[in-house]
Every structure is written in C-alpha cells, then in structure tokens.
CSV table of C-alpha atoms in Angstrom, one decimal:
chain,number,residue,atom,x,y,z
L,1,MET,CA,-23.3,10.9,-20.8
L,2,SER,CA,-19.9,10.5,-20.9
L,3,ASP,CA,-18.1,6.9,-21.5
L,4,GLU,CA,-16.6,7.5,-18.1
L,5,ILE,CA,-19.8,8.0,-16.3
L,6,ALA,CA,-21.1,5.3,-17.9
L,7,THR,CA,-19.0,2.6,-17.1
L,8,GLN,CA,-17.8,4.5,-13.6
L,9,VAL,CA,-18.6,1.0,-11.2
L,10,THR,CA,-18.3,3.0,-7.6
L,11,ALA,CA,-18.4,0.8,-4.2
L,12,ALA,CA,-18.9,1.7,-0.5
L,13,VAL,CA,-17.6,-0.3,2.8
L,14,LEU,CA,-19.4,-1.0,5.9
L,15,VAL,CA,-17.2,-1.8,8.6
L,16,ILE,CA,-19.1,-3.4,11.3
L,17,GLY,CA,-18.1,-3.7,15.1
L,18,ASP,CA,-18.6,-1.9,18.4
L,19,GLU,CA,-14.4,-3.0,18.7
L,20,ILE,CA,-13.5,-1.0,15.7
L,21,LEU,CA,-15.1,2.3,17.4
L,22,SER,CA,-13.9,1.4,21.2
L,23,GLY,CA,-10.4,1.1,19.6
L,24,ARG,CA,-10.0,-2.0,20.7
L,25,THR,CA,-9.5,-3.5,17.1
L,26,LYS,CA,-7.7,-1.5,14.8
L,27,ASP,CA,-8.9,-1.7,11.5
L,28,LYS,CA,-7.0,-3.5,8.9
L,29,ASN,CA,-9.5,-4.0,5.9
L,30,ILE,CA,-10.3,-0.2,4.3
L,31,GLY,CA,-6.7,0.0,2.8
L,32,TYR,CA,-6.4,-3.5,1.9
L,33,ILE,CA,-10.6,-3.0,-0.2
L,34,ALA,CA,-9.6,0.6,-1.0
L,35,GLU,CA,-6.2,-0.8,-3.2
L,36,TYR,CA,-8.1,-4.3,-4.0
L,37,LEU,CA,-11.1,-2.3,-5.7
L,38,THR,CA,-9.2,0.7,-7.4
L,39,ALA,CA,-6.8,-2.2,-9.3
L,40,ILE,CA,-9.8,-4.2,-10.7
L,41,GLY,CA,-11.7,-0.7,-11.9
L,42,ILE,CA,-14.0,0.1,-8.8
L,43,ASP,CA,-13.9,3.8,-7.2
L,44,LEU,CA,-14.3,3.2,-3.5
L,45,ARG,CA,-16.8,6.7,-2.6
L,46,GLU,CA,-17.2,5.8,1.1
L,47,VAL,CA,-16.9,4.2,4.1
L,48,ARG,CA,-18.9,3.8,7.4
L,49,VAL,CA,-18.3,2.2,10.3
L,50,VAL,CA,-21.5,1.6,12.6
L,51,PRO,CA,-21.5,-0.2,16.2
L,52,ASP,CA,-23.0,-3.3,16.8
L,53,VAL,CA,-26.6,-1.7,16.8
L,54,ALA,CA,-29.3,-2.9,14.4
L,55,GLU,CA,-30.9,0.1,13.2
L,56,GLU,CA,-27.9,1.5,12.5
L,57,ILE,CA,-26.6,-0.7,10.3
L,58,VAL,CA,-29.7,-1.1,8.6
L,59,GLY,CA,-30.4,2.3,8.4
L,60,ALA,CA,-26.2,2.7,6.6
L,61,LEU,CA,-26.8,-0.4,4.7
L,62,ASN,CA,-30.0,1.4,2.7
L,63,ALA,CA,-28.4,4.4,2.2
L,64,LEU,CA,-25.4,2.7,0.9
L,65,ARG,CA,-27.2,0.3,-1.2
L,66,ALA,CA,-29.1,2.5,-2.9
L,67,ARG,CA,-26.1,5.3,-3.4
L,68,TYR,CA,-23.2,2.6,-5.1
L,69,THR,CA,-23.1,0.2,-7.6
L,70,TYR,CA,-21.4,-2.5,-4.5
L,71,VAL,CA,-21.5,-2.4,-0.7
L,72,PHE,CA,-19.2,-3.9,1.0
L,73,THR,CA,-19.4,-5.2,4.4
L,74,THR,CA,-16.9,-6.7,7.0
L,75,GLY,CA,-17.4,-8.0,10.4
L,76,GLY,CA,-20.5,-9.5,12.4
L,77,ILE,CA,-21.1,-13.0,10.7
L,78,GLY,CA,-19.3,-14.9,14.0
L,79,PRO,CA,-21.0,-16.9,16.4
L,80,THR,CA,-21.4,-14.9,19.0
L,81,HIS,CA,-24.6,-12.7,20.3
L,82,ASP,CA,-22.9,-9.6,18.7
L,83,ASP,CA,-22.8,-11.0,15.2
L,84,ILE,CA,-25.8,-9.4,13.8
L,85,THR,CA,-24.9,-8.7,10.1
L,86,ALA,CA,-27.0,-11.6,8.5
L,87,ASP,CA,-29.4,-10.4,10.2
L,88,CYS,CA,-29.5,-7.1,9.5
L,89,VAL,CA,-29.0,-7.9,6.5
L,90,ALA,CA,-32.0,-9.7,6.2
L,91,ALA,CA,-33.9,-7.0,7.6
L,92,ALA,CA,-32.3,-4.6,5.1
L,93,PHE,CA,-33.7,-6.5,2.1
L,94,GLY,CA,-37.2,-7.6,3.9
L,95,VAL,CA,-36.3,-11.4,3.2
L,96,GLY,CA,-36.2,-14.2,6.2
L,97,ILE,CA,-33.0,-15.8,7.0
L,98,ASP,CA,-32.0,-19.3,8.5
L,99,VAL,CA,-29.6,-22.1,8.8
L,100,ASP,CA,-28.4,-22.7,4.7
L,101,PRO,CA,-28.1,-26.0,4.2
L,102,ARG,CA,-25.1,-25.0,2.0
L,103,ALA,CA,-23.7,-23.1,4.7
L,104,ARG,CA,-24.2,-26.0,6.9
L,105,ALA,CA,-22.6,-28.3,4.9
L,106,MET,CA,-19.5,-25.6,4.4
L,107,LEU,CA,-19.1,-25.7,8.2
L,108,LEU,CA,-19.1,-29.6,8.4
L,109,GLU,CA,-16.4,-29.6,6.3
L,110,ARG,CA,-13.9,-27.8,9.2
L,111,ILE,CA,-16.4,-28.6,12.4
L,112,PRO,CA,-17.5,-32.6,13.8
L,113,GLU,CA,-21.9,-32.4,13.3
L,114,ALA,CA,-21.0,-33.3,17.4
L,115,ASP,CA,-19.8,-29.9,17.8
L,116,LEU,CA,-22.1,-28.2,15.6
L,117,ASN,CA,-23.6,-26.4,18.3
L,118,GLU,CA,-26.3,-23.8,18.2
L,119,ALA,CA,-23.8,-20.8,18.1
L,120,ARG,CA,-21.7,-22.1,15.8
L,121,LEU,CA,-24.7,-22.8,13.5
L,122,ARG,CA,-25.3,-18.6,13.7
L,123,MET,CA,-22.2,-18.5,10.9
L,124,ALA,CA,-24.5,-20.8,8.7
L,125,ARG,CA,-27.8,-18.7,8.7
L,126,ILE,CA,-27.9,-16.8,5.9
L,127,PRO,CA,-30.7,-14.7,3.9
L,128,PHE,CA,-33.0,-15.8,1.8
L,129,GLY,CA,-31.9,-15.6,-2.0
L,130,ALA,CA,-28.2,-14.9,-1.0
L,131,GLU,CA,-25.5,-16.7,-3.0
L,132,LEU,CA,-22.3,-17.7,-0.6
L,133,ILE,CA,-19.1,-16.8,-0.9
L,134,ALA,CA,-16.3,-19.8,0.0
L,135,ASN,CA,-13.9,-19.3,2.9
L,136,PRO,CA,-11.1,-21.5,2.1
L,137,ILE,CA,-9.5,-20.6,5.8
L,138,SER,CA,-12.5,-21.4,8.6
L,139,LYS,CA,-14.9,-22.5,5.6
L,140,ALA,CA,-18.0,-20.2,7.5
L,141,PRO,CA,-19.2,-18.4,4.4
L,142,GLY,CA,-19.9,-15.1,3.6
L,143,PHE,CA,-22.9,-13.8,1.1
L,144,VAL,CA,-23.7,-11.6,-1.6
L,145,ILE,CA,-27.6,-10.5,-1.8
L,146,GLY,CA,-28.6,-7.9,-4.3
L,147,ASN,CA,-25.3,-5.3,-4.5
L,148,VAL,CA,-24.4,-6.5,-0.7
L,149,ILE,CA,-21.2,-8.2,-0.7
L,150,VAL,CA,-20.8,-9.5,3.1
L,151,MET,CA,-17.8,-10.3,4.3
L,152,ALA,CA,-15.8,-11.6,7.8
L,153,GLY,CA,-14.0,-9.2,9.7
L,154,VAL,CA,-10.8,-11.1,10.2
L,155,PRO,CA,-8.3,-9.8,7.5
L,156,ALA,CA,-6.5,-12.9,6.1
L,157,ILE,CA,-10.6,-14.2,5.8
L,158,MET,CA,-12.0,-11.2,4.3
L,159,GLN,CA,-9.0,-11.2,2.2
L,160,ALA,CA,-9.7,-14.4,0.6
L,161,MET,CA,-13.6,-14.0,0.0
L,162,LEU,CA,-13.0,-10.7,-2.2
L,163,ASP,CA,-10.7,-13.0,-4.1
L,164,ASN,CA,-13.6,-15.4,-4.5
L,165,VAL,CA,-16.3,-13.2,-4.8
L,166,ALA,CA,-14.3,-10.4,-7.5
L,167,PRO,CA,-14.4,-12.2,-10.6
L,168,THR,CA,-18.2,-12.0,-10.2
L,169,LEU,CA,-18.5,-7.9,-10.0
L,170,ARG,CA,-19.0,-5.4,-12.8
L,171,THR,CA,-15.9,-3.1,-13.3
L,172,GLY,CA,-15.1,-0.5,-15.0
L,173,ALA,CA,-12.2,1.8,-16.2
L,174,ARG,CA,-8.9,1.6,-14.2
L,175,MET,CA,-7.8,4.3,-12.2
L,176,LEU,CA,-3.6,5.3,-14.0
L,177,ALA,CA,-1.8,7.3,-11.3
L,178,GLU,CA,1.5,9.1,-11.8
L,179,THR,CA,3.7,10.2,-8.6
L,180,ILE,CA,6.0,13.4,-9.2
L,181,GLU,CA,8.6,14.0,-6.5
L,182,ALA,CA,8.7,17.7,-4.9
L,183,GLY,CA,11.5,16.6,-3.0
L,184,ALA,CA,11.8,19.7,-0.2
L,185,LEU,CA,9.3,21.8,-1.7
L,186,PRO,CA,7.1,23.0,0.7
L,187,GLU,CA,3.5,23.1,-0.4
L,188,GLY,CA,2.8,26.6,-0.1
L,189,ALA,CA,5.2,27.3,-2.6
L,190,TYR,CA,3.2,25.5,-5.4
L,191,ALA,CA,-0.4,25.5,-3.5
L,192,ALA,CA,-1.5,27.9,-6.2
L,193,ASP,CA,-0.4,26.6,-9.3
L,194,LEU,CA,-1.4,23.2,-8.5
L,195,ALA,CA,-4.6,24.2,-8.0
L,196,GLY,CA,-4.5,25.7,-11.3
L,197,VAL,CA,-3.6,22.4,-12.8
L,198,ALA,CA,-6.4,20.7,-11.0
L,199,ALA,CA,-8.7,23.1,-12.8
L,200,ARG,CA,-7.8,22.9,-16.3
L,201,PHE,CA,-7.6,19.0,-16.0
L,202,PRO,CA,-11.1,18.1,-14.5
L,203,GLY,CA,-11.0,14.4,-14.8
L,204,VAL,CA,-7.5,14.4,-13.4
L,205,SER,CA,-7.1,14.2,-9.2
L,206,VAL,CA,-4.3,15.9,-8.0
L,207,GLY,CA,-3.2,15.7,-4.5
L,208,SER,CA,0.2,16.4,-2.4
L,209,TYR,CA,1.6,14.8,0.5
L,210,PRO,CA,4.5,15.8,2.4
L,211,SER,CA,6.1,13.7,4.9
L,212,MET,CA,8.9,12.9,7.3
L,213,THR,CA,11.7,10.3,5.8
L,214,PRO,CA,15.2,10.0,7.6
L,215,GLN,CA,16.1,11.9,4.8
L,216,GLY,CA,14.3,14.7,5.9
L,217,PHE,CA,11.2,16.4,4.3
L,218,ARG,CA,9.9,15.0,1.4
L,219,ASN,CA,7.3,16.0,-0.8
L,220,GLN,CA,4.9,13.9,-3.5
L,221,ILE,CA,2.5,14.8,-5.8
L,222,VAL,CA,0.4,12.2,-6.8
L,223,ALA,CA,-2.2,12.7,-9.9
L,224,ARG,CA,-4.9,9.9,-11.0
L,225,ALA,CA,-7.2,9.9,-13.7
L,226,LYS,CA,-8.6,7.1,-15.7
L,227,ASP,CA,-7.9,9.3,-19.6
L,228,ALA,CA,-4.0,8.4,-20.0
L,229,ALA,CA,-3.7,11.6,-22.2
L,230,ALA,CA,-5.0,13.4,-19.8
L,231,LEU,CA,-2.5,12.1,-16.9
L,232,ALA,CA,0.3,12.5,-19.0
L,233,ALA,CA,-0.4,16.2,-20.1
L,234,ALA,CA,-1.3,17.1,-16.2
L,235,ARG,CA,2.1,15.2,-15.5
L,236,ALA,CA,4.0,17.0,-17.5
L,237,GLU,CA,2.6,20.2,-16.2
L,238,ILE,CA,3.4,19.6,-12.3
L,239,GLU,CA,7.2,18.5,-13.4
L,240,ALA,CA,7.7,21.5,-14.8
L,241,LEU,CA,6.0,23.6,-12.1
L,242,VAL,CA,8.4,21.6,-9.7
L,243,ALA,CA,11.5,22.2,-11.8
L,244,ARG,CA,10.6,25.9,-12.3
L,245,LEU,CA,10.1,25.9,-8.3
L,246,GLN,CA,13.1,24.1,-7.5
L,247,ALA,CA,15.8,26.3,-10.0
L,248,ALA,CA,14.0,29.4,-8.1
L,249,ARG,CA,15.3,28.1,-4.8
L,250,GLY,CA,18.6,27.4,-6.3
C-alpha cells in the first residue's frame, strides 16, 4: 500500500430533504463542504440527495458509511414531523434514541423552559452513544456517531457545526491545485494532448473548464494532485502545450 493510499481520508455528503429534490430550496451546502474538506485534507468522493423517507435515508447512510472514512449529513434535524434524520441514524446504527439531557440543556440556553414544547424537544432527541456538536447560532446541536457527522441544513448553522467538528477529524495530505490559462483555445485543440499528459501523470487530476466572461470566451486547465513534484511536472507540460498551440494560432 502506498503512503498516499494509507493516508487517504475520504468522505461522502448525504443531503436529506424533499425541499431539495423539489427545487423549492436551492442547496448551498455541498460546494461549501467540498471546499472545506479539500482544504483540510479530506477527499469528498460522493454526494447523494434523498427524500424525507426513512428507508431511503437509512439505506443511503449504511451504504455510504461502509464505503468512506466519514459521512456528513445535512438537513432533517429540526422540530417538525418530517425532520426524521436523527431517528434514521439511530435505526442505521441499531441504537435507541431519546431526549438527551445535554441537548436539552443546550436548548434551554435559548428557549425558556415554559416554551420547550414537544416539537422543540424533537431537536434534543439524540441517538444513544452519540457525541454532540455545538451550535452557537440556534443552540440545537448536531451530533457524531461512528463515522457519521449529522448537521443542520441551514447553511449558517451547518457551517458553524462544521467548524466545531473539524478539529476532531482525521485528515490526510492536502490537495494542491494549479490553474493554467488557455485563453481562447478551444478544448478540441488540446483535448488529445491533454489526455496524454493525464496518462503520463496518473496521480494528477487534469480538467478543462471553458466559460464565457464579459471579455469573451475563456478556457482554463486545472491540475490537482497531492504530490507537489508531480503537479509541477504536469503543469510544465501543460504550459508548454498551451504555448505551442497559441503560437501556432498566431
């Protein structure tokens, strides 16, 4: 086993909620989590979106937690009847669930006890054996059980929870990235040669990203790797390729 494989830490994100699938709510968490994990050395490998259906949540959760180092879930831990994530996580792990005194105490920091009704207490129901994730915004906690990190769907709260749980996570080598400007070169002009570069540097991920800007068509080639030397060598070849093609076009 190579050092890179041995130190590789992987993750999946499970987004839970009918509102995401219907388009009513536009997800703002996936991109944020992806960038955050990349920055700390965790490779995000898969994202799934599932409805508020217990069987689908449990099935996806069990599949993902068996495959990756960590699974991050967002959504479904609020006070309403369709907030069933905590129950589904408990079912996936085969443990009980009830109002956690620690979580209840957290809610009381924001909600008067007289107002702590049954609906609000749903946010304090935590699977047995889970550790809590502090929520400085609305106080209702997330939690960690096994390799599953359960967070809110509201972006600001999710981000605060991620900040709180991140220091406890195992991380691997960080991904490095280099961007090479290809200007107005069309992808077809360099696609075959770029594939050759990717083949010569199997540890380097190479992608081409065209876009339209106010200044016109623009192409960027991005190389990513955890090995700085391999990344530098691949970048040099890509830059030489772009320079040669641009010179040929005059």
